[in-house]
PDB file of C-alpha atoms in Angstrom:
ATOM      1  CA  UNK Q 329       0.000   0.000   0.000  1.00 46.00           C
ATOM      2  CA  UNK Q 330       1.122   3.647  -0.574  1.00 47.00           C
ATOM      3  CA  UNK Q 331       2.038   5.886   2.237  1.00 50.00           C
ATOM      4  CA  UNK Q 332      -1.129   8.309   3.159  1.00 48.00           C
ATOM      5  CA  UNK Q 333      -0.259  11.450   1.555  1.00 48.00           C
ATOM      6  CA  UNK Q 334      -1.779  13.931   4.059  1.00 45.00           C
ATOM      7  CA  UNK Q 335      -0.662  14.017   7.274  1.00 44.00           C
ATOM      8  CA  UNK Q 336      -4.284  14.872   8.536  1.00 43.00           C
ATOM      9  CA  UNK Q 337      -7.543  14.460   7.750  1.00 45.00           C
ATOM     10  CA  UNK Q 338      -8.735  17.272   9.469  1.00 49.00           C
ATOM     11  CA  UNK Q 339      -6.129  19.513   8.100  1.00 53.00           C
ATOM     12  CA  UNK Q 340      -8.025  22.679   5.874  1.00 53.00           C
ATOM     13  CA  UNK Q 341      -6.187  21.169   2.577  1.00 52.00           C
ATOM     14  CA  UNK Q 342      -7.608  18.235   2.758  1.00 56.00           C
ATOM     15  CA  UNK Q 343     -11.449  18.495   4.019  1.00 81.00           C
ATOM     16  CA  UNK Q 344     -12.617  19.358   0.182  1.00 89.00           C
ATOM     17  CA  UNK Q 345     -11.998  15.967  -1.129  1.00 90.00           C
ATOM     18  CA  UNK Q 346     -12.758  14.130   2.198  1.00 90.00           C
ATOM     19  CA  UNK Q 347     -16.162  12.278   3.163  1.00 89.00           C
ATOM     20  CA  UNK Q 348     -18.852  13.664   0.833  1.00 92.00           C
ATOM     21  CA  UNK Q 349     -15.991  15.561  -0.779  1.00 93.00           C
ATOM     22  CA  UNK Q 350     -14.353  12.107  -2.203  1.00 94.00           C
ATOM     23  CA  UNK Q 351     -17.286  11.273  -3.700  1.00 95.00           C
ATOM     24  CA  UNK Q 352     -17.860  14.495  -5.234  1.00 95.00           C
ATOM     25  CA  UNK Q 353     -14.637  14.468  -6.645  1.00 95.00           C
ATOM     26  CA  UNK Q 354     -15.011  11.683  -8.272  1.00 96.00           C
ATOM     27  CA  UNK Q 355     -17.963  12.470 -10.078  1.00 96.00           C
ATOM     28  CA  UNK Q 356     -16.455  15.946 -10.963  1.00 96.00           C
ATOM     29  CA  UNK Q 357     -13.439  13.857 -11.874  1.00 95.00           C
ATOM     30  CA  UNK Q 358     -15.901  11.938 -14.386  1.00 95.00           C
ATOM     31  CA  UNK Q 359     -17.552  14.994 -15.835  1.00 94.00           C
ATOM     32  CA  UNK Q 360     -13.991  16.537 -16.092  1.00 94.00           C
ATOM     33  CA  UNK Q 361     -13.217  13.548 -18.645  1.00 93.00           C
ATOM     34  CA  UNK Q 362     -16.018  13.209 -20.283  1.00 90.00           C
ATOM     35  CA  UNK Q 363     -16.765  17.031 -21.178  1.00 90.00           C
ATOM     36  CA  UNK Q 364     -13.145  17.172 -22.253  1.00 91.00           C
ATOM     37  CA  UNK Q 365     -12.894  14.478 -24.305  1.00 88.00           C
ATOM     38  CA  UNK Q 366     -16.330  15.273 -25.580  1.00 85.00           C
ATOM     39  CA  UNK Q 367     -15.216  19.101 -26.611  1.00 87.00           C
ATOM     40  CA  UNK Q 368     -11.594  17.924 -27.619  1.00 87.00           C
ATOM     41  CA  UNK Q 369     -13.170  15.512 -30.301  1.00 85.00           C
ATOM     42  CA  UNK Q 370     -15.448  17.886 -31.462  1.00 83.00           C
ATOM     43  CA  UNK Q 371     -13.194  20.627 -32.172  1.00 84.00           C
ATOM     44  CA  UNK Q 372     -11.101  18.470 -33.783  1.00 83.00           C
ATOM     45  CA  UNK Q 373     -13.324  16.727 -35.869  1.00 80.00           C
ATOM     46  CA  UNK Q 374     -15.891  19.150 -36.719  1.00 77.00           C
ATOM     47  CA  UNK Q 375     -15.424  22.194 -35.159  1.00 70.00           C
ATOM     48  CA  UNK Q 376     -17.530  24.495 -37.705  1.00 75.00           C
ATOM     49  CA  UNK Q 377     -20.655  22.766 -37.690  1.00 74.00           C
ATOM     50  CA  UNK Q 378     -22.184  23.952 -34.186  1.00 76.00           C
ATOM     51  CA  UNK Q 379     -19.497  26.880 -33.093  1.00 79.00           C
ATOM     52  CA  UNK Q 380     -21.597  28.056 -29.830  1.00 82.00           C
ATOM     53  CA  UNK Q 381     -22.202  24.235 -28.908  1.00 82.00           C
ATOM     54  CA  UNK Q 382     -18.715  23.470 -29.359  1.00 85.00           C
ATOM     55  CA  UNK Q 383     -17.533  26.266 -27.341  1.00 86.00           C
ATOM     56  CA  UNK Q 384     -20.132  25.618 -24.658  1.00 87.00           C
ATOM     57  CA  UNK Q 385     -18.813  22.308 -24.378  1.00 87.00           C
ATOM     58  CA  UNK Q 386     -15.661  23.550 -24.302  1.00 90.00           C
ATOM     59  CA  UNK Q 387     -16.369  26.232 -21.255  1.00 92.00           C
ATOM     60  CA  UNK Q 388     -18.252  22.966 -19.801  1.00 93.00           C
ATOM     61  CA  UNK Q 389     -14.968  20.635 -19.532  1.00 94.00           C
ATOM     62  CA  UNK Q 390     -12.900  23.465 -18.485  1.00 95.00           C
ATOM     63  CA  UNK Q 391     -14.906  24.220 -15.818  1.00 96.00           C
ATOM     64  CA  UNK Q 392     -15.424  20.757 -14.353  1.00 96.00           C
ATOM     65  CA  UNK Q 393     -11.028  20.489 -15.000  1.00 96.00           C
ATOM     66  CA  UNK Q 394     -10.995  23.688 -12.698  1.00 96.00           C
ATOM     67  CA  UNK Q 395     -13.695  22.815  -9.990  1.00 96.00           C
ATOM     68  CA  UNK Q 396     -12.113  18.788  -9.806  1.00 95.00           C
ATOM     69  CA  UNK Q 397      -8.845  19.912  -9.186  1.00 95.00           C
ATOM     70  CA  UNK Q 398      -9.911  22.656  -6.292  1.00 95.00           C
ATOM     71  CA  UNK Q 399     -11.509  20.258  -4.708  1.00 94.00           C
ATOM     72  CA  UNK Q 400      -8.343  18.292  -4.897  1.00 93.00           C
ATOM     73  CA  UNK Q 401      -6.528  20.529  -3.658  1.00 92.00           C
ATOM     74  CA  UNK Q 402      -8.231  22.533  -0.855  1.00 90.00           C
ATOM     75  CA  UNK Q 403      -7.473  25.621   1.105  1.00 90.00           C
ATOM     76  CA  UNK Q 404      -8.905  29.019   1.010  1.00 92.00           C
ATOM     77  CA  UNK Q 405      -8.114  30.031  -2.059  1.00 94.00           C
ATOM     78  CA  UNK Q 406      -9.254  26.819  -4.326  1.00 94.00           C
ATOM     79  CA  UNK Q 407     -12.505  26.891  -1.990  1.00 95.00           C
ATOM     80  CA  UNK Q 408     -13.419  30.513  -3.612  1.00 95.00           C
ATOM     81  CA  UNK Q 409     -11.988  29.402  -7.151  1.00 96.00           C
ATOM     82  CA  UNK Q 410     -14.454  26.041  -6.515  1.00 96.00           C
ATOM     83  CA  UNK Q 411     -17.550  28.704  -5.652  1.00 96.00           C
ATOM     84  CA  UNK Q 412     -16.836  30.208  -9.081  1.00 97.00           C
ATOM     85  CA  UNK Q 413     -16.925  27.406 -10.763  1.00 96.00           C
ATOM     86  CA  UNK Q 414     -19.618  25.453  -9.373  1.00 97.00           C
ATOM     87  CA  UNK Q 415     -21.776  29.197  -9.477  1.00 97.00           C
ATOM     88  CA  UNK Q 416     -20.437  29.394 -13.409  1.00 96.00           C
ATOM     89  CA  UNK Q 417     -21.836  25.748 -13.903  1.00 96.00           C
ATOM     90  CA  UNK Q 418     -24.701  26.362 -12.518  1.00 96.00           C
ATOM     91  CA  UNK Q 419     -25.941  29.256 -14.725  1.00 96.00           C
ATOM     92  CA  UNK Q 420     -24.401  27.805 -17.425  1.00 94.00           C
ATOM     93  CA  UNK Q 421     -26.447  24.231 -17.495  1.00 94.00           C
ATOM     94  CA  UNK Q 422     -29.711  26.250 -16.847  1.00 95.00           C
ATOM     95  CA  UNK Q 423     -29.064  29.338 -19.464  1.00 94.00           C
ATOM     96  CA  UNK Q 424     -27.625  26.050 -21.957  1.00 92.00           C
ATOM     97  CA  UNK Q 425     -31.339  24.072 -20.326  1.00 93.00           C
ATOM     98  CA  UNK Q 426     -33.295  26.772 -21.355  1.00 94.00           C
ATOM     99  CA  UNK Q 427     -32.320  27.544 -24.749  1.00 92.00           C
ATOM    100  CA  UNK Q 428     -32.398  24.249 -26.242  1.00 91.00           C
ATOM    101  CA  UNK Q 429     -36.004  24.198 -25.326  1.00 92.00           C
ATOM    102  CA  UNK Q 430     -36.692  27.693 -26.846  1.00 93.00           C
ATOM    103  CA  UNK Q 431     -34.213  28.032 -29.304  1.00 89.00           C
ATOM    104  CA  UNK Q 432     -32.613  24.927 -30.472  1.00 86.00           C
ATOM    105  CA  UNK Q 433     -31.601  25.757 -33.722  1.00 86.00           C
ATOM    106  CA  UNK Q 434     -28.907  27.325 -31.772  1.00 83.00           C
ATOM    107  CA  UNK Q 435     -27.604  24.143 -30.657  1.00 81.00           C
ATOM    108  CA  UNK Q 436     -27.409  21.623 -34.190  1.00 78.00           C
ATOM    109  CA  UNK Q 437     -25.090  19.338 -31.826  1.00 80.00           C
ATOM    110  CA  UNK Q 438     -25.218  18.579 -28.074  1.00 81.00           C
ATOM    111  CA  UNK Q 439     -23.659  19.949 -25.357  1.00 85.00           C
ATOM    112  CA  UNK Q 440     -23.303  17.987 -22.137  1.00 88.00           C
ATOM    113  CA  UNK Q 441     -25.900  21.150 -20.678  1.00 91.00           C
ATOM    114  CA  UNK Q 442     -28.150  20.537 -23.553  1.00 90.00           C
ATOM    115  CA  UNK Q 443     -31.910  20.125 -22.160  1.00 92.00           C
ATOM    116  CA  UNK Q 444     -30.512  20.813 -18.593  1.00 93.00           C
ATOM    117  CA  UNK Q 445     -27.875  17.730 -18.770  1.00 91.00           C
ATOM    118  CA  UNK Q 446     -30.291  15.192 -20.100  1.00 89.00           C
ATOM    119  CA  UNK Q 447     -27.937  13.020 -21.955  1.00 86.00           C
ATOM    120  CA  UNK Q 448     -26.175  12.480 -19.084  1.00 89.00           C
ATOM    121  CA  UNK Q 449     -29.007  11.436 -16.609  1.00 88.00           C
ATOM    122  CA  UNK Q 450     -29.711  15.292 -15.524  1.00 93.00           C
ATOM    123  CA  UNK Q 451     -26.140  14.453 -13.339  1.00 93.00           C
ATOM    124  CA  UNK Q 452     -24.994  18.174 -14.962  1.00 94.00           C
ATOM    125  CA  UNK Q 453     -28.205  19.707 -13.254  1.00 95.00           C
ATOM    126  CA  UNK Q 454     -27.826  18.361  -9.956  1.00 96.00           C
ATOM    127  CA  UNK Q 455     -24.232  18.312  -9.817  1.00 96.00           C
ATOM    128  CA  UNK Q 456     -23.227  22.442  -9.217  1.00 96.00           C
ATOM    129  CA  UNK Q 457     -26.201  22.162  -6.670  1.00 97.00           C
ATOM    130  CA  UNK Q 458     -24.071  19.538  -4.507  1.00 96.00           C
ATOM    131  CA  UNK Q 459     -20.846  21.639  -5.222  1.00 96.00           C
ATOM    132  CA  UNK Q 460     -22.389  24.405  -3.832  1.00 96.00           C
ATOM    133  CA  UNK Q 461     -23.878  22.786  -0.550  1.00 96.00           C
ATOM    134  CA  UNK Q 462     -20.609  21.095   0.172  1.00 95.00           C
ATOM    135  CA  UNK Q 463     -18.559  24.397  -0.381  1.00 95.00           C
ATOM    136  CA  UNK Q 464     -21.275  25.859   1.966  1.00 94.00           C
ATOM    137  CA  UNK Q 465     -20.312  23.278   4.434  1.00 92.00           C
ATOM    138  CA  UNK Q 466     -17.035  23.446   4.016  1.00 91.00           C
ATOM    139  CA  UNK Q 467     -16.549  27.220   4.522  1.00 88.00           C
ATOM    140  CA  UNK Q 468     -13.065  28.090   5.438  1.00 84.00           C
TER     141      UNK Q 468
ATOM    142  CA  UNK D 705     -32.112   2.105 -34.791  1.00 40.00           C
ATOM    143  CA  UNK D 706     -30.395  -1.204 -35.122  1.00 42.00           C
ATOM    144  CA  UNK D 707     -31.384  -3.999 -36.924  1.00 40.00           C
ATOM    145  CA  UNK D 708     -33.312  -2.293 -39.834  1.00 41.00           C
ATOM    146  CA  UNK D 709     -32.505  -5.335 -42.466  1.00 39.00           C
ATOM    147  CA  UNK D 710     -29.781  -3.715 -43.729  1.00 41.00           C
ATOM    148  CA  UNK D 711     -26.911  -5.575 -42.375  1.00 42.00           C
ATOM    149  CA  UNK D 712     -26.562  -9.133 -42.223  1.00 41.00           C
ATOM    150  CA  UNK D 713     -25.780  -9.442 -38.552  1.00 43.00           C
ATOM    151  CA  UNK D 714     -29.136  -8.389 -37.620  1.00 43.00           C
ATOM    152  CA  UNK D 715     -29.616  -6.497 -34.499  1.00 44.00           C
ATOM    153  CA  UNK D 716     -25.621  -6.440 -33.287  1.00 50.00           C
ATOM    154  CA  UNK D 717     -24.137  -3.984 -30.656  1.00 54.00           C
ATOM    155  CA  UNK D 718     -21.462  -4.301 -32.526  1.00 57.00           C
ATOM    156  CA  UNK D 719     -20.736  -6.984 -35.275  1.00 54.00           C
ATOM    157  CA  UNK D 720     -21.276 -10.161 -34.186  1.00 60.00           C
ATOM    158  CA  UNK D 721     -22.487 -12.681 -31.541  1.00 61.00           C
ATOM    159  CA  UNK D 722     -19.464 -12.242 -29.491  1.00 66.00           C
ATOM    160  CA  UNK D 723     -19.384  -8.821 -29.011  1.00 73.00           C
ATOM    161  CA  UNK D 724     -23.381  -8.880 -28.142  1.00 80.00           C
ATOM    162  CA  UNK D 725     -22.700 -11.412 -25.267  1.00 86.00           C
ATOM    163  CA  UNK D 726     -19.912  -9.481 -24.262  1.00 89.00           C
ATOM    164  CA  UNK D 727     -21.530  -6.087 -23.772  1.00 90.00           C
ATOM    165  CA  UNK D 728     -24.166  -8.493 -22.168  1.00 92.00           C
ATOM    166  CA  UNK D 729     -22.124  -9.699 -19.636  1.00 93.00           C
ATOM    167  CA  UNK D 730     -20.286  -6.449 -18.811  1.00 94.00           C
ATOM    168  CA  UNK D 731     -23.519  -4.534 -18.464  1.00 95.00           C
ATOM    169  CA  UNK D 732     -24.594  -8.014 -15.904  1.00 96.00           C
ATOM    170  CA  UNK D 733     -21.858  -8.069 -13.848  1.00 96.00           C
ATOM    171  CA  UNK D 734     -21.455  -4.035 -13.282  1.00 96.00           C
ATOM    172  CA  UNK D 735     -25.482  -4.173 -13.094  1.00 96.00           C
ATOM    173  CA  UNK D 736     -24.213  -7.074  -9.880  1.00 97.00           C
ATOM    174  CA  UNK D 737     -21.246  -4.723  -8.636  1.00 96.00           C
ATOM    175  CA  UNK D 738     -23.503  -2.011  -8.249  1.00 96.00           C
ATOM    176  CA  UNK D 739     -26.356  -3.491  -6.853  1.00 96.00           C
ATOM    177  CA  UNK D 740     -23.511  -5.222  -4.125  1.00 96.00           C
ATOM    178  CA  UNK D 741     -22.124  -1.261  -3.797  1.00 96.00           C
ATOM    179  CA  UNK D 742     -25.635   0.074  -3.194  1.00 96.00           C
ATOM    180  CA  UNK D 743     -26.382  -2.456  -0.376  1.00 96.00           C
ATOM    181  CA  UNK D 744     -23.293  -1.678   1.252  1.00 95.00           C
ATOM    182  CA  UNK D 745     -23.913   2.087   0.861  1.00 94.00           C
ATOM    183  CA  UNK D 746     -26.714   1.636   2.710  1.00 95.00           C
ATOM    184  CA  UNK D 747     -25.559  -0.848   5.576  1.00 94.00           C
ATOM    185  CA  UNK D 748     -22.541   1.513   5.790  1.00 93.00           C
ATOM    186  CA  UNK D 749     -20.121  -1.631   5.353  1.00 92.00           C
ATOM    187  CA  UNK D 750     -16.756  -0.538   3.386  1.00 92.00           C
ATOM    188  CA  UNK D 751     -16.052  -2.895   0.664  1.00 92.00           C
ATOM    189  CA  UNK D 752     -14.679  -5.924   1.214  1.00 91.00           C
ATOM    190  CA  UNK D 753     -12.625  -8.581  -0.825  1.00 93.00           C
ATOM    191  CA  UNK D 754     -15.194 -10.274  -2.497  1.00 94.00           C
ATOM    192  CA  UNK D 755     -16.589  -6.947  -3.780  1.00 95.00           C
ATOM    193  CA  UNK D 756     -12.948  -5.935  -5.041  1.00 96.00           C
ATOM    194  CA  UNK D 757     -12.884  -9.234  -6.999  1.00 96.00           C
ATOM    195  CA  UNK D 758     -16.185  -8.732  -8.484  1.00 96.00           C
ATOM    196  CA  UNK D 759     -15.301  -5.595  -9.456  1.00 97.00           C
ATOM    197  CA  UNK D 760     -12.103  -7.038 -11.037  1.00 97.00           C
ATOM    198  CA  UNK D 761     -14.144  -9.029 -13.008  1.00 96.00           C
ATOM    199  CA  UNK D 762     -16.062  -6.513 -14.382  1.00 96.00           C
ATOM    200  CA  UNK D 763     -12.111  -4.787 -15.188  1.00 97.00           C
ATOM    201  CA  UNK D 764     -11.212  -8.536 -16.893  1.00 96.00           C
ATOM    202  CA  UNK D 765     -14.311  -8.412 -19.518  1.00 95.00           C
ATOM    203  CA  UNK D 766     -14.276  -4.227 -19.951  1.00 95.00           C
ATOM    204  CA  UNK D 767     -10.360  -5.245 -21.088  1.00 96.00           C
ATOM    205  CA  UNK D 768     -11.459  -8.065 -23.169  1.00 94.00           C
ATOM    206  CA  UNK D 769     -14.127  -5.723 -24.467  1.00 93.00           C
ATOM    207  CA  UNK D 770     -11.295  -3.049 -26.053  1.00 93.00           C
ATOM    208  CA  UNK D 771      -9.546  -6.026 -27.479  1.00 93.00           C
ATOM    209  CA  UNK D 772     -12.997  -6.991 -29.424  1.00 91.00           C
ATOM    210  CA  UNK D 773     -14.116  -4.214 -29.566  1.00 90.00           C
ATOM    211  CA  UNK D 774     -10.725  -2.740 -31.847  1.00 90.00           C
ATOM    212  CA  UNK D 775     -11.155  -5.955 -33.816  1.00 89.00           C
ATOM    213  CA  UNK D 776     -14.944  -5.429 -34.473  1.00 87.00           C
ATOM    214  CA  UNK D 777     -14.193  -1.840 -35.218  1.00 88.00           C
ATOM    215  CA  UNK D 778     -11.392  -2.834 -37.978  1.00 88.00           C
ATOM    216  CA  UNK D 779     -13.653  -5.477 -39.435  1.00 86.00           C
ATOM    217  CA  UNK D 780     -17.029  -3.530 -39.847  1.00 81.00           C
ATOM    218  CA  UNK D 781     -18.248  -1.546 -43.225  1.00 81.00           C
ATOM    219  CA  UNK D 782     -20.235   0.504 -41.827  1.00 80.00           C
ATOM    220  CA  UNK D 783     -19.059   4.075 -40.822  1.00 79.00           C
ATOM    221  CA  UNK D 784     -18.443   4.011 -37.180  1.00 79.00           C
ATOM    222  CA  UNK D 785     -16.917   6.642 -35.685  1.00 82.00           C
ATOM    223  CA  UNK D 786     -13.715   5.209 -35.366  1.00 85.00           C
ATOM    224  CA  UNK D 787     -11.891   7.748 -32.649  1.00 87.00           C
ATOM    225  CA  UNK D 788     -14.564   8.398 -30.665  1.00 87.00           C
ATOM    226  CA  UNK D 789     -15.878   4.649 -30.026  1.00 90.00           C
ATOM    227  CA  UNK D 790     -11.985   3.580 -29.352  1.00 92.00           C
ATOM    228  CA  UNK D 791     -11.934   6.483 -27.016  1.00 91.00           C
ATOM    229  CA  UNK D 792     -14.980   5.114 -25.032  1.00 91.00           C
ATOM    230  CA  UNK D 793     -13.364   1.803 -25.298  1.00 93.00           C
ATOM    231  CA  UNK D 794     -10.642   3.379 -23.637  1.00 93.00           C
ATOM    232  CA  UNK D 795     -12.119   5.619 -20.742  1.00 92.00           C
ATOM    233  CA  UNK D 796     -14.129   2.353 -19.776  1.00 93.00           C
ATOM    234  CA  UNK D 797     -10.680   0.771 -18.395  1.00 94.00           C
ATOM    235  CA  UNK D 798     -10.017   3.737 -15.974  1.00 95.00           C
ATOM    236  CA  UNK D 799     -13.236   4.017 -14.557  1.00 95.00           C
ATOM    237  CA  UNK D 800     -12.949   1.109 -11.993  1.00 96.00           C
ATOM    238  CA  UNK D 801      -9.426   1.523 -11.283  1.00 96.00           C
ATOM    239  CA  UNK D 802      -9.366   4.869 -10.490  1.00 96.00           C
ATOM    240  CA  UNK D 803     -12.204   4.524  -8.282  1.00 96.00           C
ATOM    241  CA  UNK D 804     -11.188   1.920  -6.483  1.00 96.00           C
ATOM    242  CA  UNK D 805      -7.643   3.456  -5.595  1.00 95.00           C
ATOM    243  CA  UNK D 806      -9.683   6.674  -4.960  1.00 94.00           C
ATOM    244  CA  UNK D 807     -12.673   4.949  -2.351  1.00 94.00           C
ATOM    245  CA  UNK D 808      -9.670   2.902  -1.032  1.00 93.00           C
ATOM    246  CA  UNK D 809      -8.260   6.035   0.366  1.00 90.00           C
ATOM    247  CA  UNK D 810     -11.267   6.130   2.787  1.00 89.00           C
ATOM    248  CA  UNK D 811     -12.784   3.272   3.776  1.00 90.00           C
ATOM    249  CA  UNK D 812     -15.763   5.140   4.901  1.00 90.00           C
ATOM    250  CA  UNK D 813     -19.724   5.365   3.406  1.00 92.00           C
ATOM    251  CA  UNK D 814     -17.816   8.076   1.167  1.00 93.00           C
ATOM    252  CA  UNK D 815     -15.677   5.651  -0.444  1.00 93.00           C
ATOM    253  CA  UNK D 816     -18.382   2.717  -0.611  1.00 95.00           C
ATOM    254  CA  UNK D 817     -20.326   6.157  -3.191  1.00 95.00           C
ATOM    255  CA  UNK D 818     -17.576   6.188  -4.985  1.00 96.00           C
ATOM    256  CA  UNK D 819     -17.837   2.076  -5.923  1.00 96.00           C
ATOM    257  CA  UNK D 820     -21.317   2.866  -6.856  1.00 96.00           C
ATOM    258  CA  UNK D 821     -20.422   5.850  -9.000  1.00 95.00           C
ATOM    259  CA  UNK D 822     -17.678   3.797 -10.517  1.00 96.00           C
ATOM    260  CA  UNK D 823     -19.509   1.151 -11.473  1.00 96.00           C
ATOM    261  CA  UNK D 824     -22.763   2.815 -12.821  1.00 95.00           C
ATOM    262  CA  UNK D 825     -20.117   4.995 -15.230  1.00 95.00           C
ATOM    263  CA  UNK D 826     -19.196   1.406 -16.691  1.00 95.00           C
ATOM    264  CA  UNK D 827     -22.941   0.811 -17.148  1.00 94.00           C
ATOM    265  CA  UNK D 828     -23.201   4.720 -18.353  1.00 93.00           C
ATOM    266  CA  UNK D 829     -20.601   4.320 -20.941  1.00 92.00           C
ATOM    267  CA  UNK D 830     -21.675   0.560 -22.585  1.00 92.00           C
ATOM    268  CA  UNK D 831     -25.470   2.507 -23.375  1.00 89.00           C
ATOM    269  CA  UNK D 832     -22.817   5.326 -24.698  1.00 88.00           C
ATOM    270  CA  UNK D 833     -20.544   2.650 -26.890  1.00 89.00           C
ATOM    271  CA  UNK D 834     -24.186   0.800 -27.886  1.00 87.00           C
ATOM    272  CA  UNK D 835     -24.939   4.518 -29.196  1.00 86.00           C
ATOM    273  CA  UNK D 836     -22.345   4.947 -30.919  1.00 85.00           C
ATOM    274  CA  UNK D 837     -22.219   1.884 -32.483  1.00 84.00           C
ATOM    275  CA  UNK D 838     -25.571   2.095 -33.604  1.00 80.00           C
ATOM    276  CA  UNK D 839     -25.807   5.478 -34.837  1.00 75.00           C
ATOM    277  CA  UNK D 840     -23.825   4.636 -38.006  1.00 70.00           C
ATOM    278  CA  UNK D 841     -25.530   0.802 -38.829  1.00 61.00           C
ATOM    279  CA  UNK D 842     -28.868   2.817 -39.495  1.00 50.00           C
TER     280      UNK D 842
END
C-alpha cells in the first residue's frame, strides 16, 4: 500500500476531497473527462458545424477540470476558485437548459448542458447544486 | 435504430455474436457490482474482498471488451466513428481503477459512493458505446 499522503484528515487542505468531498470528486473527476474528451473531439473533428455548442462544451470541460482539481486541492483560495466554478456551472447548465427548449436551432449538436444535462441522466443539473452545498459546508 | 434489415448481422451492438454477449455480460456483472455497492452504501459496510474481486471481473471483460471491440471496429463496413468509439473503449478501463484506488483512500460510506459511481459509469458508458455503435448501422 502507498504511504497516506496527508498528514491529517482534518487539516483545511484536505477536508474538500474528504467524506462527501471524495465522492464528489469523483464524479467531478468523471464529468472533467467526459466534457473534455467530448469538446476535444469535437473541435477536432468538426469544429464548424455547431461553433456556440462546441464552445459551450468547451467552457463545460474546463470548468469541471478547474472545480475537480480545487476540490483536490483545498485551502482558502481553491474553496473561492471552486464557488466560481460550481456558481459558473450552474448558470451555465440552466441558461444552456433553457435555450435548447426555446431556441434549439442554436444548438445543431449537443452539449453535455443541452436540455438541462439530459444526456447524461440530468447528473450536470444536480451536480453544481451539490458543489455548492458542500462548499457551503465546508466554509473556510 | 439497429437492426433495420440492412446488415446481415441483424440487431448487433457491434458486429457479431461475441461482441453482443460481451456487452451483455459487462452490463450483468457491473449491473451485480452495483447493486452489491448500493447495499453496502446503505448498511454503511466498506467494501470488502469479495466486492474488489467482483469488481475485477467486471475490469477482466471491460479489457477483453477493447480487445474486441478494436477488432470489431477494424472489421465492420459501416461508418463508425472510429476515434470516438476507441476512445470510449478506452475511458471504460479507468473508470474502476481509479475509483477503487480513490474509495480505497477512505474506507468510509464516502468511499463505498464512490464504488457505486464507478460502477454505474461502466454501465453509463456501454449505453454510450451501444450509441455509438448504432448510430452509423442505421
Amino acid at each position: 500500500m502507498r504511504p497516506v499522503s496527508e498528514p491529517a484528515t482534518t487539516d483545511d487542505r484536505a477536508s474538500l476531497s474528504s467524506g462527501p468531498g471524495r465522492t464528489l470528486v469523483f464524479v467531478y473527476g468523471v464529468f472533467a473527462v467526459a466534457a473534455t474528451g467530448r469538446s476535444v473531439l469535437q473541435l477536432a473533428t468538426e469544429a464548424g458545424d455547431a461553433p456556440l455548442a462546441y464552445t459551450l462544451s468547451l467552457v463545460a470541460a474546463v470548468i469541471y477540470l478547474v472545480a475537480t482539481t480545487c476540490l483536490l486541492l483545498g485551502g482558502r483560495t481553491a474553496w473561492r476558485v471552486a464557488v466560481v466554478a460550481c456558481s459558473v456551472e450552474l448558470v451555465g447548465v440552466l441558461v444552456t437548459g433553457v435555450l435548447t427548449y426555446t431556441a434549439p436551432d442554436l444548438f445543431p449538436d449537443k452539449t453535455v448542458w443541452s436540455h438541462f444535462g439530459q444526456g447524461y441522466a440530468f447528473l450536470p443539473l444536480v451536480l453544481p447544486f451539490l458543489g455548492l452545498l458542500w462548499l457551503r459546508r465546508t466554509r473556510p | 435504430m439497429r437492426g433495420c434489415g440492412a446488415r446481415a448481422s441483424g440487431a448487433g451492438f457491434y458486429s457479431g455474436a461475441v461482441t453482443d454477449w460481451l456487452t451483455a455480460l459487462v452490463i450483468g456483472l457491473a449491473a451485480v457490482a452495483c447493486v452489491v455497492c448500493a447495499v453496502l452504501l446503505a448498511r454503511d459496510t466498506p467494501a470488502q474482498d469479495r466486492t474488489f474481486a467482483l469488481l475485477a471481473a467486471v475490469e477482466v471483460a471491460v479489457v477483453v471488451q477493447l480487445v474486441l471491440g478494436v477488432v470489431a471496429l477494424v472489421r465492420t463496413d459501416d461508418p463508425v466513428e472510429g476515434v470516438l468509439f476507441v476512445s470510449y473503449l478506452v475511458g471504460n478501463l479507468f473508470a474502476l481503477p481509479v475509483g477503487v484506488f480513490w474509495s480505497l483512500a477512505e474506507r468510509t460510506r464516502a468511499g463505498t459512493a464512490v464504488l457505486l459511481v464507478a460502477t454505474f459509469t461502466v454501465i453509463a458508458l456501454q449505453a454510450r458505446l451501444e450509441t455509438i455503435w448504432g448510430a452509423a448501422g442505421v
